[in-house]
Structure formats: C-alpha cells, structure tokens
Short mmCIF file of C-alpha atoms in Angstrom, two decimals:
data_model
loop_
_atom_site.label_atom_id
_atom_site.label_comp_id
_atom_site.label_asym_id
_atom_site.label_seq_id
_atom_site.Cartn_x
_atom_site.Cartn_y
_atom_site.Cartn_z
CA GLN A 1 44.17 34.84 -53.44
CA GLN A 2 42.08 33.73 -56.27
CA GLN A 3 44.47 31.61 -58.09
CA VAL A 4 44.52 27.61 -58.05
CA LYS A 5 47.97 26.41 -58.84
CA GLN A 6 48.27 23.10 -60.49
CA SER A 7 51.19 20.63 -61.06
CA PRO A 8 52.72 19.28 -62.82
CA GLN A 9 52.09 20.52 -66.20
CA SER A 10 52.53 17.38 -67.85
CA LEU A 11 52.94 13.63 -67.02
CA ILE A 12 53.62 10.60 -68.46
CA VAL A 13 52.62 7.27 -66.90
CA GLN A 14 52.91 3.54 -67.65
CA LYS A 15 49.72 1.52 -68.19
CA GLY A 16 48.59 0.25 -64.86
CA GLY A 17 50.45 2.97 -63.20
CA ILE A 18 49.31 5.69 -60.51
CA SER A 19 48.80 9.25 -61.99
CA ILE A 20 49.07 11.91 -59.38
CA ILE A 21 48.13 15.75 -59.90
CA ASN A 22 48.39 18.33 -57.26
CA CYS A 23 46.58 21.51 -56.80
CA ALA A 24 46.92 24.19 -54.00
CA TYR A 25 44.65 27.25 -53.41
CA GLU A 26 44.87 30.29 -51.01
CA ASN A 27 41.41 31.38 -50.61
CA THR A 28 39.86 29.68 -47.64
CA ALA A 29 36.30 30.52 -48.87
CA PHE A 30 36.85 27.91 -51.55
CA ASP A 31 34.40 25.20 -50.33
CA TYR A 32 33.94 22.76 -53.24
CA PHE A 33 36.63 21.35 -55.53
CA PRO A 34 36.02 19.68 -58.88
CA TRP A 35 38.14 18.01 -61.21
CA TYR A 36 37.41 18.23 -64.92
CA GLN A 37 38.85 15.85 -67.71
CA GLN A 38 39.26 17.47 -71.32
CA PHE A 39 39.86 15.75 -74.33
CA PRO A 40 41.13 17.23 -77.52
CA GLY A 41 38.29 19.20 -79.24
CA LYS A 42 35.92 18.74 -76.42
CA GLY A 43 34.75 20.88 -73.54
CA PRO A 44 35.74 20.04 -70.23
CA ALA A 45 33.74 17.12 -68.24
CA LEU A 46 33.44 16.72 -64.73
CA LEU A 47 35.01 13.61 -63.17
CA ILE A 48 34.94 13.76 -59.48
CA ALA A 49 34.49 16.70 -56.73
CA ILE A 50 34.95 17.13 -52.93
CA ARG A 51 34.18 19.27 -50.40
CA PRO A 52 36.51 20.34 -47.48
CA ASP A 53 34.60 18.38 -44.76
CA VAL A 54 35.86 14.66 -46.21
CA SER A 55 39.64 14.09 -46.58
CA GLU A 56 39.34 11.69 -49.31
CA LYS A 57 36.53 10.80 -51.86
CA LYS A 58 36.90 7.87 -54.44
CA GLU A 59 35.06 7.06 -57.34
CA GLY A 60 36.09 3.88 -59.31
CA ARG A 61 39.77 4.34 -60.14
CA PHE A 62 39.65 8.08 -59.18
CA THR A 63 40.50 9.43 -55.91
CA ILE A 64 40.47 13.03 -54.66
CA SER A 65 42.67 13.64 -51.42
CA PHE A 66 42.26 16.77 -49.70
CA ASN A 67 44.15 18.35 -46.96
CA LYS A 68 42.46 21.37 -45.60
CA SER A 69 45.20 22.62 -43.36
CA ALA A 70 47.83 22.66 -46.07
CA LYS A 71 45.18 24.14 -48.53
CA GLN A 72 46.00 21.33 -51.06
CA PHE A 73 44.13 18.82 -52.79
CA SER A 74 45.29 16.05 -55.34
CA LEU A 75 43.81 13.57 -57.97
CA HIS A 76 44.88 10.10 -58.05
CA ILE A 77 44.48 7.76 -60.96
CA MET A 78 44.66 4.40 -60.17
CA ASP A 79 45.50 1.72 -62.85
CA SER A 80 45.84 4.23 -65.49
CA GLN A 81 45.01 3.47 -69.00
CA PRO A 82 45.65 4.81 -72.49
CA GLY A 83 42.01 6.00 -72.59
CA ASP A 84 42.78 8.26 -69.45
CA SER A 85 45.05 10.29 -71.77
CA ALA A 86 43.61 13.78 -71.71
CA THR A 87 44.24 16.97 -69.84
CA TYR A 88 42.91 17.35 -66.39
CA PHE A 89 41.81 20.60 -64.63
CA CYS A 90 41.34 21.18 -60.91
CA ALA A 91 38.87 23.97 -59.93
CA ALA A 92 37.41 25.67 -57.09
CA ASN A 93 34.32 27.45 -55.98
CA ASP A 94 33.24 29.50 -53.01
CA GLY A 95 29.67 28.59 -53.30
CA ALA A 96 28.58 31.33 -55.66
CA TYR A 97 28.81 30.71 -59.49
CA LYS A 98 32.18 31.55 -60.36
CA TYR A 99 34.91 28.71 -60.68
CA ILE A 100 38.58 29.27 -60.78
CA PHE A 101 40.41 26.47 -62.83
CA GLY A 102 44.10 25.53 -62.53
CA THR A 103 46.17 25.61 -65.68
CA GLY A 104 45.95 21.92 -66.40
CA THR A 105 47.91 18.80 -66.53
CA ARG A 106 48.54 16.82 -69.64
CA LEU A 107 48.38 13.07 -68.88
CA LYS A 108 49.79 10.45 -71.11
CA VAL A 109 49.53 7.00 -70.48
CA LEU A 110 51.94 4.74 -72.45
CA ALA A 111 50.22 1.33 -73.65
CA GLY B 1 19.82 17.94 -77.79
CA ALA B 2 21.55 16.02 -74.97
CA GLY B 3 24.05 18.52 -74.08
CA VAL B 4 25.31 21.77 -74.62
CA SER B 5 26.04 22.99 -78.12
CA GLN B 6 28.14 25.73 -79.61
CA SER B 7 28.64 27.15 -83.40
CA PRO B 8 30.51 27.73 -85.20
CA ARG B 9 32.99 25.11 -83.83
CA TYR B 10 35.89 27.05 -85.91
CA LYS B 11 35.81 30.51 -86.89
CA VAL B 12 38.64 32.39 -88.63
CA ALA B 13 38.27 36.18 -88.51
CA LYS B 14 40.76 39.02 -90.02
CA ARG B 15 41.79 41.53 -87.40
CA GLY B 16 39.32 44.29 -87.22
CA GLN B 17 36.20 41.98 -87.75
CA ASP B 18 33.33 41.61 -85.79
CA VAL B 19 32.39 37.98 -84.67
CA ALA B 20 29.42 36.31 -83.00
CA LEU B 21 29.75 33.12 -81.10
CA ARG B 22 26.48 30.92 -80.36
CA CYS B 23 25.69 28.86 -77.22
CA ASP B 24 22.62 26.46 -76.98
CA PRO B 25 22.41 25.41 -73.38
CA ILE B 26 20.76 22.29 -72.06
CA SER B 27 17.12 22.98 -72.18
CA GLY B 28 15.62 24.13 -68.65
CA HIS B 29 19.23 25.04 -67.10
CA VAL B 30 18.99 28.40 -65.17
CA SER B 31 22.63 29.32 -65.31
CA LEU B 32 24.93 30.06 -68.29
CA PHE B 33 28.46 30.66 -68.33
CA TRP B 34 31.35 31.95 -70.88
CA TYR B 35 34.71 31.09 -70.45
CA GLN B 36 37.87 31.82 -72.61
CA GLN B 37 40.37 29.13 -72.97
CA ALA B 38 44.00 30.27 -74.11
CA LEU B 39 46.22 27.50 -75.66
CA GLY B 40 47.77 25.56 -72.89
CA GLN B 41 45.50 26.92 -69.97
CA GLY B 42 42.59 26.56 -67.88
CA PRO B 43 39.28 28.05 -68.79
CA GLU B 44 39.16 31.55 -67.37
CA PHE B 45 35.59 33.36 -66.54
CA LEU B 46 34.09 35.83 -68.67
CA THR B 47 30.61 36.24 -67.66
CA TYR B 48 27.58 34.50 -66.04
CA PHE B 49 23.67 34.64 -66.88
CA GLN B 50 20.86 33.43 -64.40
CA ASN B 51 18.13 33.12 -67.02
CA GLU B 52 18.15 36.25 -69.16
CA ALA B 53 19.90 38.63 -66.52
CA GLN B 54 23.61 39.11 -66.92
CA LEU B 55 24.81 39.00 -63.32
CA ASP B 56 28.35 39.08 -63.64
CA LYS B 57 30.44 40.35 -66.54
CA SER B 58 33.66 41.16 -64.76
CA GLY B 59 35.67 38.70 -66.82
CA LEU B 60 35.04 40.58 -70.10
CA PRO B 61 38.52 41.63 -71.28
CA SER B 62 37.27 44.80 -72.63
CA ASP B 63 34.32 46.70 -73.88
CA ARG B 64 34.82 45.07 -77.23
CA PHE B 65 33.11 41.93 -75.57
CA PHE B 66 29.53 41.51 -75.30
CA ALA B 67 27.16 38.84 -74.29
CA GLU B 68 23.48 38.51 -74.37
CA ARG B 69 20.92 35.85 -73.61
CA PRO B 70 17.61 37.68 -74.06
CA GLU B 71 15.05 34.93 -73.58
CA GLY B 72 16.98 33.02 -71.02
CA SER B 73 18.12 29.94 -73.29
CA VAL B 74 20.39 30.53 -76.06
CA SER B 75 23.18 33.08 -75.71
CA THR B 76 25.35 34.99 -77.98
CA LEU B 77 28.90 36.12 -77.12
CA LYS B 78 30.00 39.05 -79.46
CA ILE B 79 33.33 40.30 -80.17
CA GLN B 80 33.71 43.61 -82.04
CA ARG B 81 36.83 44.61 -83.76
CA THR B 82 38.62 41.44 -82.92
CA GLN B 83 42.57 41.61 -82.39
CA GLN B 84 45.01 38.99 -82.49
CA GLU B 85 45.02 38.41 -78.48
CA ASP B 86 41.42 37.50 -78.96
CA SER B 87 42.62 34.16 -80.27
CA ALA B 88 41.21 31.46 -78.16
CA VAL B 89 38.67 28.74 -77.52
CA TYR B 90 35.37 29.95 -75.88
CA LEU B 91 33.53 27.48 -74.00
CA CYS B 92 29.90 27.75 -72.83
CA ALA B 93 28.60 26.07 -69.80
CA SER B 94 25.33 25.58 -68.40
CA SER B 95 23.95 24.40 -65.05
CA LEU B 96 20.53 23.27 -63.90
CA GLY B 97 20.49 25.60 -60.64
CA GLY B 98 21.37 28.80 -59.65
CA PRO B 99 24.72 29.76 -57.73
CA GLY B 100 26.23 26.88 -55.90
CA GLU B 101 28.17 23.78 -56.64
CA THR B 102 25.79 22.30 -59.21
CA GLU B 103 27.51 20.67 -61.93
CA GLN B 104 28.56 22.74 -64.88
CA PHE B 105 28.12 21.08 -68.30
CA PHE B 106 30.28 22.48 -70.87
CA GLY B 107 30.07 22.73 -74.83
CA PRO B 108 32.78 21.81 -77.09
CA GLY B 109 33.99 25.43 -77.60
CA THR B 110 34.39 27.54 -80.56
CA ARG B 111 38.05 28.09 -81.60
CA LEU B 112 38.48 31.65 -82.62
CA THR B 113 41.54 32.36 -84.84
CA VAL B 114 42.05 36.21 -85.56
CA LEU B 115 44.78 36.80 -88.24
#
C-alpha cells in the first residue's frame, strides 16, 4: 500500500520529442505528488508537484497529469532537450513528513 | 551556505568499521530527513527530525544505525560495524516547516562503500 510504482525504468527520446514517465499508487491517503530530477553525483531536486484536486499542472515544458480515479499520475516533458537527461523520481506524501519515492526513470535525450 | 551540504562525499570503509556521516541543513530549516539510496533505486526514508527531536526512526535498517541532531541544526548519521549491504548513497534533506508538503531540499549525498 505504501509503494509508488514507476515506469519505464529507462527511456530514450530524440531531441524535441516528448518524454512520458508514469507512476501509480495504492494509498488513497496520499495527497501531494512531487517529481524530482536527479543528475549524477547530485541530490534530487524538486521539479514540479501536484495535489489531487487538479487534473493537470504545467510549468514551462513540464506537465503533470493526474488521474485520481485510476490512482495514476505522469510527467510529460515537451520538446525534450539533451540537458534534460537525468533520472526522474515520482514521489507521494500523505500530508505528514514521510515521502515514498518511485524507483526512478533514467532519461536520455539524444542530440 | 546556500544549500544542504554533506560530508564526506565519499567514504570507503572496511567491513566492521564504524562510520559517521555529516549533514549541514539550510540555516533555519526545522525538518531534517535522512534517506538511503541504493544503486538504481529511489531514496528510502530512514529517519526524521523536527528541530532536535527525532520523531521517526522507523526506516533505520538495524540497531547499528543511529542518527542525532543535538542542537537542531547539524545532524550525524552513524553506522556501527558496517556491513557490505550498507553500501549506498546516504542523502540528507531539509525543509523549512514541519510536517506537510513543504519542499525538501536534498544534499549531494555521501556514497558509502563497504569492502
């Protein structure tokens, strides 16, 4: 119940393409869903986050789509750039302090 | 400093040695978290401090792991009698407020290798 399942494990996209990463959860108490970006040798950094009262949130080239009934959410990276190559983690929080992270997606954007 | 810092960045220990990992959170941040990140995996929660109080240590893998934050700022994660399965990146994060969705700021991590 505490798991957040993330897919795919790795993703290769051409420059300018759309990168899509999916996550699913079981615990309906989760009410905050952030996405983190991690470059090699660095800690994760918050990219964008959503609460379940909205179905979509967009910040620049990054969009979260949220489907509350299906308990799924996804990250879309539009016009993907080589500089977006990193590992992306979804996470979930139930309003307390503990975050549950997905297993990560390693994205490579080809120039 | 502008962000969360951790030291050392890399630590190699022989099995059975004790290690101490340090975290300097962002000044004024109330909450501090330790995570363990195995290779190719997401961070896994170890423990949580609110100021100097350790409110949750449920994620610590064994009684060989011990964390403290005596003055509510710098924190140390200590691992006694290290084992090979302890090899991982240990991440520290801090956030301004208490429980809730306040953003967590992560440090660069300490990569621990136990031989």
